mmCIF file of C-alpha atoms and ligand atoms in Angstrom:
data_model
loop_
_atom_site.group_PDB
_atom_site.id
_atom_site.type_symbol
_atom_site.label_atom_id
_atom_site.label_comp_id
_atom_site.label_asym_id
_atom_site.label_seq_id
_atom_site.Cartn_x
_atom_site.Cartn_y
_atom_site.Cartn_z
ATOM 1 C CA MET A 1 -22.027 6.573 2.096
ATOM 2 C CA SER A 2 -24.479 8.100 4.532
ATOM 3 C CA ASP A 3 -24.074 5.180 6.944
ATOM 4 C CA VAL A 4 -20.457 6.013 7.787
ATOM 5 C CA PRO A 5 -20.455 7.511 11.291
ATOM 6 C CA PRO A 6 -18.257 10.557 11.927
ATOM 7 C CA ILE A 7 -14.800 9.126 12.358
ATOM 8 C CA PRO A 8 -11.800 11.382 13.134
ATOM 9 C CA ARG A 9 -9.962 12.105 9.905
ATOM 10 C CA VAL A 10 -7.305 14.534 8.735
ATOM 11 C CA GLU A 11 -7.368 15.275 5.021
ATOM 12 C CA LEU A 12 -3.904 14.523 3.694
ATOM 13 C CA ALA A 13 -4.243 12.830 0.293
ATOM 14 C CA TYR A 14 -4.395 14.786 -2.946
ATOM 15 C CA ALA A 15 -7.543 13.061 -4.122
ATOM 16 C CA PRO A 16 -9.289 11.952 -6.241
ATOM 17 C CA THR A 17 -6.227 10.402 -7.834
ATOM 18 C CA PRO A 18 -6.328 10.033 -11.639
ATOM 19 C CA ILE A 19 -7.310 6.835 -13.441
ATOM 20 C CA LEU A 20 -5.366 6.318 -16.671
ATOM 21 C CA LYS A 21 -5.666 3.721 -19.402
ATOM 22 C CA LEU A 22 -2.598 1.671 -20.305
ATOM 23 C CA GLU A 23 -3.166 1.890 -24.040
ATOM 24 C CA ARG A 24 -0.376 -0.268 -25.389
ATOM 25 C CA LEU A 25 -0.594 -2.970 -22.741
ATOM 26 C CA SER A 26 -4.373 -3.138 -23.134
ATOM 27 C CA GLU A 27 -3.956 -3.676 -26.849
ATOM 28 C CA ARG A 28 -1.352 -6.350 -26.288
ATOM 29 C CA ILE A 29 -3.392 -8.281 -23.716
ATOM 30 C CA GLY A 30 -6.819 -7.798 -25.265
ATOM 31 C CA VAL A 31 -8.562 -6.366 -22.175
ATOM 32 C CA GLU A 32 -8.819 -2.778 -20.948
ATOM 33 C CA LEU A 33 -6.192 -2.232 -18.308
ATOM 34 C CA TRP A 34 -6.329 0.990 -16.279
ATOM 35 C CA VAL A 35 -4.210 2.315 -13.433
ATOM 36 C CA LYS A 36 -5.491 4.380 -10.526
ATOM 37 C CA ARG A 37 -2.519 6.560 -9.631
ATOM 38 C CA ASP A 38 -2.559 6.272 -5.854
ATOM 39 C CA ASP A 39 1.195 6.701 -6.073
ATOM 40 C CA LEU A 40 0.269 10.369 -6.549
ATOM 41 C CA THR A 41 -1.515 10.876 -3.233
ATOM 42 C CA GLY A 42 1.103 13.483 -2.373
ATOM 43 C CA LEU A 43 3.125 14.142 0.774
ATOM 44 C CA LEU A 44 6.249 12.800 -0.899
ATOM 45 C CA GLU A 45 4.350 10.525 -3.282
ATOM 46 C CA SER A 46 3.388 8.452 -0.301
ATOM 47 C CA GLY A 47 0.959 6.073 -1.974
ATOM 48 C CA ASN A 48 -1.540 4.008 -0.028
ATOM 49 C CA LYS A 49 -0.139 4.962 3.352
ATOM 50 C CA VAL A 50 -1.381 8.545 3.150
ATOM 51 C CA ARG A 51 -4.938 7.273 2.840
ATOM 52 C CA LYS A 52 -4.469 5.058 5.900
ATOM 53 C CA LEU A 53 -2.844 7.883 7.837
ATOM 54 C CA GLU A 54 -5.794 10.183 7.246
ATOM 55 C CA PHE A 55 -7.678 8.042 9.764
ATOM 56 C CA LEU A 56 -4.780 6.904 11.947
ATOM 57 C CA VAL A 57 -3.534 10.460 12.457
ATOM 58 C CA GLY A 58 -7.152 11.608 12.852
ATOM 59 C CA GLU A 59 -7.464 9.190 15.779
ATOM 60 C CA ALA A 60 -4.021 10.138 17.138
ATOM 61 C CA LEU A 61 -4.872 13.854 17.177
ATOM 62 C CA ALA A 62 -8.295 13.161 18.697
ATOM 63 C CA GLN A 63 -6.448 11.404 21.527
ATOM 64 C CA GLY A 64 -4.096 14.371 21.982
ATOM 65 C CA ALA A 65 -0.992 12.678 20.551
ATOM 66 C CA ASP A 66 2.049 14.717 19.532
ATOM 67 C CA THR A 67 4.321 11.797 18.593
ATOM 68 C CA LEU A 68 3.719 9.011 16.062
ATOM 69 C CA ILE A 69 5.608 5.757 16.647
ATOM 70 C CA THR A 70 5.765 3.031 14.021
ATOM 71 C CA CYS A 71 8.027 0.256 12.722
ATOM 72 C CA GLY A 72 9.124 -1.374 9.494
ATOM 73 C CA THR A 73 12.061 -2.358 7.335
ATOM 74 C CA LEU A 74 14.858 0.124 6.557
ATOM 75 C CA GLN A 75 13.038 0.885 3.292
ATOM 76 C CA SER A 76 9.556 0.967 4.802
ATOM 77 C CA ASN A 77 7.092 3.124 2.877
ATOM 78 C CA CYS A 78 4.865 3.372 5.923
ATOM 79 C CA CYS A 79 7.709 4.689 8.115
ATOM 80 C CA ARG A 80 8.655 7.275 5.507
ATOM 81 C CA THR A 81 5.049 8.383 5.191
ATOM 82 C CA VAL A 82 4.747 8.723 8.966
ATOM 83 C CA ALA A 83 7.928 10.835 8.885
ATOM 84 C CA ALA A 84 6.543 13.017 6.069
ATOM 85 C CA VAL A 85 3.119 13.484 7.658
ATOM 86 C CA SER A 86 4.684 14.248 11.047
ATOM 87 C CA ALA A 87 6.931 16.912 9.551
ATOM 88 C CA ARG A 88 3.954 18.373 7.708
ATOM 89 C CA LEU A 89 1.735 18.520 10.805
ATOM 90 C CA GLY A 90 4.398 19.521 13.355
ATOM 91 C CA LEU A 91 4.399 16.121 15.110
ATOM 92 C CA THR A 92 7.398 13.993 16.102
ATOM 93 C CA ALA A 93 8.024 10.694 14.289
ATOM 94 C CA VAL A 94 9.783 7.834 16.092
ATOM 95 C CA LEU A 95 10.604 4.841 13.860
ATOM 96 C CA ALA A 96 11.778 1.362 14.872
ATOM 97 C CA LEU A 97 13.594 0.007 11.818
ATOM 98 C CA ARG A 98 14.676 -3.566 11.212
ATOM 99 C CA GLY A 99 18.361 -3.572 10.302
ATOM 100 C CA ALA A 100 21.668 -1.909 11.054
ATOM 101 C CA PRO A 101 22.422 1.713 10.200
ATOM 102 C CA PRO A 102 24.055 1.743 6.751
ATOM 103 C CA ALA A 103 27.190 3.738 5.898
ATOM 104 C CA VAL A 104 25.176 5.827 3.423
ATOM 105 C CA TYR A 105 21.449 6.608 3.649
ATOM 106 C CA ASP A 106 19.343 5.754 0.620
ATOM 107 C CA GLY A 107 15.734 5.672 -0.575
ATOM 108 C CA ASN A 108 13.096 5.839 2.152
ATOM 109 C CA LEU A 109 15.687 5.780 4.936
ATOM 110 C CA LEU A 110 17.382 8.860 3.507
ATOM 111 C CA LEU A 111 13.994 10.591 3.519
ATOM 112 C CA ASP A 112 13.262 9.459 7.109
ATOM 113 C CA LYS A 113 16.479 11.194 8.199
ATOM 114 C CA LEU A 114 15.856 14.230 6.024
ATOM 115 C CA LEU A 115 12.381 14.631 7.520
ATOM 116 C CA GLY A 116 13.772 14.593 11.055
ATOM 117 C CA ALA A 117 12.395 11.249 12.270
ATOM 118 C CA GLU A 118 14.008 9.739 15.362
ATOM 119 C CA LEU A 119 15.286 6.253 14.497
ATOM 120 C CA ARG A 120 15.758 3.133 16.611
ATOM 121 C CA TYR A 121 17.504 0.347 14.668
ATOM 122 C CA CYS A 122 16.484 -3.208 15.643
ATOM 123 C CA THR A 123 18.401 -6.460 15.312
ATOM 124 C CA ASP A 124 16.582 -9.487 13.870
ATOM 125 C CA GLU A 125 16.215 -10.810 17.405
ATOM 126 C CA GLU A 126 14.698 -7.568 18.678
ATOM 127 C CA TRP A 127 12.361 -7.600 15.717
ATOM 128 C CA THR A 128 10.837 -10.871 16.937
ATOM 129 C CA LYS A 129 9.712 -8.864 19.993
ATOM 130 C CA ILE A 130 8.772 -5.699 18.150
ATOM 131 C CA ASP A 131 5.789 -5.060 20.432
ATOM 132 C CA ASP A 132 8.215 -4.792 23.371
ATOM 133 C CA VAL A 133 10.393 -2.378 21.386
ATOM 134 C CA LEU A 134 7.355 -0.241 20.545
ATOM 135 C CA GLY A 135 6.236 -0.351 24.182
ATOM 136 C CA ASP A 136 9.679 0.789 25.298
ATOM 137 C CA LEU A 137 9.661 3.673 22.806
ATOM 138 C CA GLU A 138 6.190 4.649 23.984
ATOM 139 C CA ALA A 139 7.404 4.726 27.616
ATOM 140 C CA ARG A 140 10.418 6.837 26.651
ATOM 141 C CA VAL A 141 8.247 9.355 24.809
ATOM 142 C CA ARG A 142 5.941 9.609 27.825
ATOM 143 C CA ALA A 143 8.925 9.985 30.163
ATOM 144 C CA ARG A 144 10.021 13.079 28.245
ATOM 145 C CA GLY A 145 6.533 14.554 28.431
ATOM 146 C CA GLY A 146 5.287 13.499 24.996
ATOM 147 C CA HIS A 147 1.981 11.889 24.009
ATOM 148 C CA PRO A 148 2.624 8.883 21.767
ATOM 149 C CA TYR A 149 0.322 7.096 19.343
ATOM 150 C CA VAL A 150 1.541 3.739 18.030
ATOM 151 C CA ILE A 151 0.877 2.669 14.448
ATOM 152 C CA PRO A 152 1.569 -1.057 13.784
ATOM 153 C CA GLU A 153 3.637 -2.066 10.751
ATOM 154 C CA SER A 154 2.033 -1.001 7.460
ATOM 155 C CA GLY A 155 -0.729 0.885 9.333
ATOM 156 C CA ALA A 156 -2.400 -2.511 9.508
ATOM 157 C CA THR A 157 -5.335 -1.784 11.806
ATOM 158 C CA VAL A 158 -9.060 -1.395 11.341
ATOM 159 C CA VAL A 159 -8.515 2.373 11.528
ATOM 160 C CA GLY A 160 -5.974 2.319 8.681
ATOM 161 C CA ALA A 161 -8.291 0.198 6.534
ATOM 162 C CA LEU A 162 -10.831 3.030 6.537
ATOM 163 C CA GLY A 163 -8.521 4.870 4.121
ATOM 164 C CA TYR A 164 -9.278 2.352 1.403
ATOM 165 C CA MET A 165 -12.951 2.283 2.294
ATOM 166 C CA ALA A 166 -12.858 5.959 1.331
ATOM 167 C CA CYS A 167 -10.879 5.079 -1.815
ATOM 168 C CA ALA A 168 -13.616 2.643 -2.932
ATOM 169 C CA ARG A 169 -16.102 5.469 -2.528
ATOM 170 C CA GLU A 170 -13.807 7.665 -4.618
ATOM 171 C CA ILE A 171 -13.657 5.034 -7.390
ATOM 172 C CA PHE A 172 -17.434 4.659 -7.260
ATOM 173 C CA GLN A 173 -17.824 8.418 -7.716
ATOM 174 C CA GLN A 174 -15.269 8.444 -10.530
ATOM 175 C CA THR A 175 -17.224 5.740 -12.368
ATOM 176 C CA LYS A 176 -20.300 7.954 -12.098
ATOM 177 C CA ARG A 177 -18.342 10.791 -13.708
ATOM 178 C CA GLY A 178 -16.909 9.081 -16.748
ATOM 179 C CA ALA A 179 -14.386 6.499 -15.527
ATOM 180 C CA PRO A 180 -15.153 2.968 -16.754
ATOM 181 C CA ASP A 181 -17.483 0.741 -14.765
ATOM 182 C CA PHE A 182 -14.677 -1.678 -13.872
ATOM 183 C CA ASP A 183 -15.252 -5.415 -13.653
ATOM 184 C CA THR A 184 -12.305 -5.841 -11.308
ATOM 185 C CA VAL A 185 -10.139 -3.630 -9.120
ATOM 186 C CA VAL A 186 -6.754 -5.149 -8.281
ATOM 187 C CA ILE A 187 -4.589 -4.029 -5.364
ATOM 188 C CA THR A 188 -1.301 -5.128 -3.815
ATOM 189 C CA ALA A 189 -1.606 -6.898 -0.457
ATOM 190 C CA PHE A 190 0.930 -6.928 2.309
ATOM 191 C CA SER A 191 -1.454 -7.400 5.244
ATOM 192 C CA GLY A 192 -4.606 -7.042 3.149
ATOM 193 C CA GLY A 193 -5.783 -3.980 5.083
ATOM 194 C CA SER A 194 -6.183 -1.956 1.902
ATOM 195 C CA GLN A 195 -8.151 -4.785 0.274
ATOM 196 C CA ALA A 196 -10.367 -4.995 3.366
ATOM 197 C CA GLY A 197 -11.051 -1.275 3.091
ATOM 198 C CA LEU A 198 -11.966 -1.570 -0.595
ATOM 199 C CA LEU A 199 -14.287 -4.484 0.136
ATOM 200 C CA MET A 200 -16.054 -2.467 2.824
ATOM 201 C CA GLY A 201 -16.365 0.534 0.538
ATOM 202 C CA LYS A 202 -17.759 -1.722 -2.202
ATOM 203 C CA GLN A 203 -20.460 -3.010 0.134
ATOM 204 C CA LEU A 204 -21.366 0.467 1.353
ATOM 205 C CA THR A 205 -21.492 2.182 -2.031
ATOM 206 C CA GLY A 206 -22.621 -0.556 -4.376
ATOM 207 C CA LEU A 207 -19.394 -0.392 -6.415
ATOM 208 C CA ARG A 208 -19.816 -3.224 -8.910
ATOM 209 C CA ALA A 209 -16.178 -4.223 -9.382
ATOM 210 C CA GLU A 210 -14.810 -7.371 -7.835
ATOM 211 C CA ILE A 211 -11.937 -6.576 -5.458
ATOM 212 C CA VAL A 212 -8.899 -8.793 -5.984
ATOM 213 C CA SER A 213 -5.476 -8.570 -4.342
ATOM 214 C CA VAL A 214 -2.068 -9.998 -5.108
ATOM 215 C CA ALA A 215 -0.205 -11.193 -2.008
ATOM 216 C CA VAL A 216 3.391 -9.945 -2.126
ATOM 217 C CA ALA A 217 4.627 -10.939 1.349
ATOM 218 C CA TRP A 218 2.163 -12.881 3.520
ATOM 219 C CA GLU A 219 0.644 -16.152 2.373
ATOM 220 C CA ALA A 220 -2.724 -15.689 0.659
ATOM 221 C CA ALA A 221 -4.515 -17.619 3.433
ATOM 222 C CA ASP A 222 -3.184 -15.163 6.028
ATOM 223 C CA VAL A 223 -4.248 -12.187 3.914
ATOM 224 C CA ARG A 224 -7.761 -13.669 3.583
ATOM 225 C CA GLN A 225 -7.970 -14.243 7.315
ATOM 226 C CA TYR A 226 -6.786 -10.696 8.048
ATOM 227 C CA VAL A 227 -9.240 -9.176 5.580
ATOM 228 C CA GLY A 228 -12.151 -11.033 7.199
ATOM 229 C CA ASP A 229 -11.028 -9.997 10.703
ATOM 230 C CA ILE A 230 -10.730 -6.338 9.735
ATOM 231 C CA VAL A 231 -14.179 -6.247 8.145
ATOM 232 C CA GLU A 232 -15.640 -7.833 11.288
ATOM 233 C CA GLN A 233 -13.829 -5.362 13.532
ATOM 234 C CA ALA A 234 -15.035 -2.437 11.436
ATOM 235 C CA ALA A 235 -18.636 -3.638 11.634
ATOM 236 C CA ARG A 236 -18.389 -3.921 15.420
ATOM 237 C CA ARG A 237 -16.380 -0.796 16.156
ATOM 238 C CA TYR A 238 -17.987 1.646 13.749
ATOM 239 C CA HIS A 239 -21.416 0.002 13.381
ATOM 240 C CA LEU A 240 -20.934 -0.205 9.633
ATOM 241 C CA SER A 241 -23.232 -2.462 7.632
ATOM 242 C CA VAL A 242 -20.406 -4.551 6.263
ATOM 243 C CA THR A 243 -19.836 -8.304 6.479
ATOM 244 C CA PRO A 244 -16.777 -10.387 5.612
ATOM 245 C CA PRO A 245 -17.358 -11.587 2.035
ATOM 246 C CA PRO A 246 -17.780 -15.372 1.723
ATOM 247 C CA GLU A 247 -14.823 -15.452 -0.642
ATOM 248 C CA VAL A 248 -11.880 -13.031 -0.551
ATOM 249 C CA ARG A 249 -10.014 -13.316 -3.824
ATOM 250 C CA VAL A 250 -6.241 -13.189 -3.326
ATOM 251 C CA ILE A 251 -3.755 -14.148 -6.033
ATOM 252 C CA ASP A 252 -0.968 -16.230 -4.532
ATOM 253 C CA GLY A 253 2.541 -17.144 -5.653
ATOM 254 C CA TYR A 254 4.130 -13.758 -6.281
ATOM 255 C CA GLN A 255 5.756 -13.194 -2.872
ATOM 256 C CA GLY A 256 9.223 -13.891 -4.310
ATOM 257 C CA ALA A 257 12.126 -14.105 -1.885
ATOM 258 C CA GLY A 258 10.966 -11.419 0.518
ATOM 259 C CA ARG A 259 11.200 -7.669 0.659
ATOM 260 C CA THR A 260 14.964 -7.221 0.363
ATOM 261 C CA ARG A 261 15.853 -9.622 -2.466
ATOM 262 C CA ILE A 262 14.023 -8.901 -5.695
ATOM 263 C CA GLY A 263 14.227 -11.195 -8.726
ATOM 264 C CA ASP A 264 15.289 -10.031 -12.184
ATOM 265 C CA ASP A 265 11.833 -10.943 -13.471
ATOM 266 C CA THR A 266 10.247 -8.420 -11.078
ATOM 267 C CA LEU A 267 12.759 -5.720 -11.950
ATOM 268 C CA GLY A 268 12.046 -6.601 -15.600
ATOM 269 C CA ALA A 269 8.362 -5.839 -14.922
ATOM 270 C CA VAL A 270 9.370 -2.417 -13.581
ATOM 271 C CA ILE A 271 11.457 -1.671 -16.667
ATOM 272 C CA ASP A 272 8.826 -2.994 -19.060
ATOM 273 C CA LEU A 273 5.993 -0.822 -17.715
ATOM 274 C CA ALA A 274 8.245 2.236 -17.475
ATOM 275 C CA ARG A 275 9.209 1.903 -21.135
ATOM 276 C CA ARG A 276 5.813 0.884 -22.454
ATOM 277 C CA GLU A 277 3.593 3.298 -20.508
ATOM 278 C CA GLY A 278 5.823 5.781 -18.650
ATOM 279 C CA ILE A 279 4.695 4.548 -15.226
ATOM 280 C CA VAL A 280 7.241 3.455 -12.634
ATOM 281 C CA LEU A 281 6.334 0.714 -10.162
ATOM 282 C CA ASP A 282 8.219 -0.042 -6.957
ATOM 283 C CA PRO A 283 10.074 -3.381 -6.948
ATOM 284 C CA VAL A 284 8.986 -4.551 -3.482
ATOM 285 C CA TYR A 285 5.207 -4.280 -3.658
ATOM 286 C CA THR A 286 3.508 -2.998 -6.784
ATOM 287 C CA ALA A 287 5.851 -4.597 -9.339
ATOM 288 C CA LYS A 288 5.252 -8.043 -7.849
ATOM 289 C CA ALA A 289 1.521 -7.454 -7.837
ATOM 290 C CA PHE A 290 1.452 -6.104 -11.387
ATOM 291 C CA GLN A 291 3.625 -8.976 -12.542
ATOM 292 C CA GLY A 292 1.157 -11.377 -10.895
ATOM 293 C CA LEU A 293 -1.774 -9.676 -12.593
ATOM 294 C CA LEU A 294 -0.152 -9.825 -16.049
ATOM 295 C CA ASP A 295 0.851 -13.416 -15.509
ATOM 296 C CA GLN A 296 -2.723 -14.356 -14.625
ATOM 297 C CA LEU A 297 -4.016 -12.451 -17.641
ATOM 298 C CA ARG A 298 -1.616 -14.308 -19.889
ATOM 299 C CA GLN A 299 -3.068 -17.587 -18.610
ATOM 300 C CA ASP A 300 -6.682 -16.449 -18.981
ATOM 301 C CA PRO A 301 -7.190 -12.941 -20.416
ATOM 302 C CA ARG A 302 -10.887 -12.752 -19.473
ATOM 303 C CA GLN A 303 -10.768 -14.043 -15.889
ATOM 304 C CA PHE A 304 -11.116 -10.520 -14.454
ATOM 305 C CA GLY A 305 -13.652 -9.321 -17.001
ATOM 306 C CA ARG A 306 -13.071 -6.769 -19.751
ATOM 307 C CA ARG A 307 -12.144 -3.692 -17.708
ATOM 308 C CA ILE A 308 -9.571 -3.930 -14.959
ATOM 309 C CA CYS A 309 -8.250 -1.189 -12.692
ATOM 310 C CA PHE A 310 -4.891 -1.750 -10.977
ATOM 311 C CA ILE A 311 -4.347 0.565 -8.021
ATOM 312 C CA HIS A 312 -0.742 1.770 -8.011
ATOM 313 C CA THR A 313 -0.118 2.091 -4.277
ATOM 314 C CA GLY A 314 3.233 3.897 -4.547
ATOM 315 C CA GLY A 315 6.593 3.032 -3.018
ATOM 316 C CA ILE A 316 8.813 4.630 -5.672
ATOM 317 C CA PHE A 317 11.706 5.487 -3.336
ATOM 318 C CA SER A 318 12.576 1.864 -2.668
ATOM 319 C CA LEU A 319 13.560 1.647 -6.346
ATOM 320 C CA PHE A 320 16.825 3.454 -5.727
ATOM 321 C CA PRO A 321 18.462 0.954 -3.358
ATOM 322 C CA PHE A 322 18.134 -1.520 -6.267
ATOM 323 C CA ARG A 323 20.271 0.673 -8.511
ATOM 324 C CA ALA A 324 23.017 -1.956 -8.923
ATOM 325 C CA GLU A 325 20.617 -4.714 -10.020
ATOM 326 C CA LEU A 326 18.709 -2.321 -12.283
ATOM 327 C CA SER A 327 21.898 -0.967 -13.849
ATOM 328 C CA ARG A 328 22.989 -4.496 -14.727
ATOM 329 C CA LEU A 329 19.657 -5.178 -16.410
ATOM 330 C CA LEU A 330 19.458 -1.809 -18.127
ATOM 331 C CA ASP A 331 22.960 -2.242 -19.503
ATOM 332 C CA GLY A 332 22.088 -5.093 -21.732
ATOM 333 C CA ALA A 333 21.164 -8.370 -20.088
ATOM 334 C CA SER A 334 17.997 -9.679 -21.682
ATOM 335 C CA LEU A 335 14.845 -8.394 -20.022
ATOM 336 C CA VAL A 336 12.080 -10.666 -18.866
ATOM 337 C CA GLN A 337 8.789 -9.766 -20.468
HETATM 338 C C1 PLP B 1 3.571 0.417 -1.888
HETATM 339 C C2 PLP B 1 2.678 -0.450 -1.075
HETATM 340 N N1 PLP B 1 1.612 -1.022 -1.673
HETATM 341 C C3 PLP B 1 0.789 -1.836 -0.998
HETATM 342 C C4 PLP B 1 0.989 -2.131 0.344
HETATM 343 C C5 PLP B 1 0.065 -3.099 1.009
HETATM 344 O O1 PLP B 1 -0.705 -2.588 2.045
HETATM 345 P P1 PLP B 1 -1.646 -3.498 2.964
HETATM 346 O O2 PLP B 1 -0.841 -3.819 4.216
HETATM 347 O O3 PLP B 1 -2.799 -2.634 3.265
HETATM 348 O O4 PLP B 1 -2.023 -4.741 2.247
HETATM 349 C C6 PLP B 1 2.068 -1.554 1.014
HETATM 350 C C7 PLP B 1 2.256 -1.854 2.449
HETATM 351 O O5 PLP B 1 3.261 -2.026 3.020
HETATM 352 C C8 PLP B 1 2.935 -0.684 0.288
HETATM 353 O O6 PLP B 1 3.995 -0.109 0.886
#
């Protein structure tokens, strides 16, 4: 990608991440299903967020920042990754978390504390004005002599999206060195920033695969809008020869009941893949997306072509707060296929 201008970047991800075939599932469905293990990007198995942070932290350091401020749910993967990267690089992490402090720390929140992040819990009402909360934290960091850099929820900025532009390039190179020439690459979408990055990387490298996402929180229309905006911003800001694609393919209908209540069918998808292929999805993001993909394939096995690559974007630690629901399912209730 010779047309990518020098953009500040800190190498954090253990990449290239492996691409593995799901042998038994592929046989069952009748198409080749592969998984790119972006859950193994390192820094506490931080998944897609490490790729985004390579560019966000690159920009933060270029601006002289010593403190990273971000926000998310109590089990936010992005917040935990910011905490892990900060500890690794000797920066301070300040996290605004939606919810009350629990009696016992668990999952990502336990890791946030372990990694020394400073936490500010927010009520639901405060969360509606999260920009004010972040502004207040920024002012407090400055008042104590620090240099803050604010990362919006999920690292959802044009800078963060560059991480998945680089991932598309990585996939392109892997296909040149023996990985299959995929017809479709499927990724989980919260904001759609990662999908936007992949779409940009596809345009810049000539990666053949269609880039499809499964919306797991926002409505598909909002994801599409965001993807288009990010590609436009990237073209303007970095002078990249990318244009918003005329059609952004987003699979809708798998958002479930939000990020804190997960249905038995989604937990069933986690259990099923773990037992069939030895790969553990997270219930909040990747399990919903994978479930959506399998569901679509059941309806029309060839709609994504013959070779499909699902990017596992991580999130494993949010599995543990669902221990009660999982235990009930694992102890005998019938599992949803
Ligand atoms: C595990 C996991 N996968 C995927 C995503 C989606 O990222 P994006 O906001 O780039 O769509 C997230 C973001 O929160 C995530 O935590």
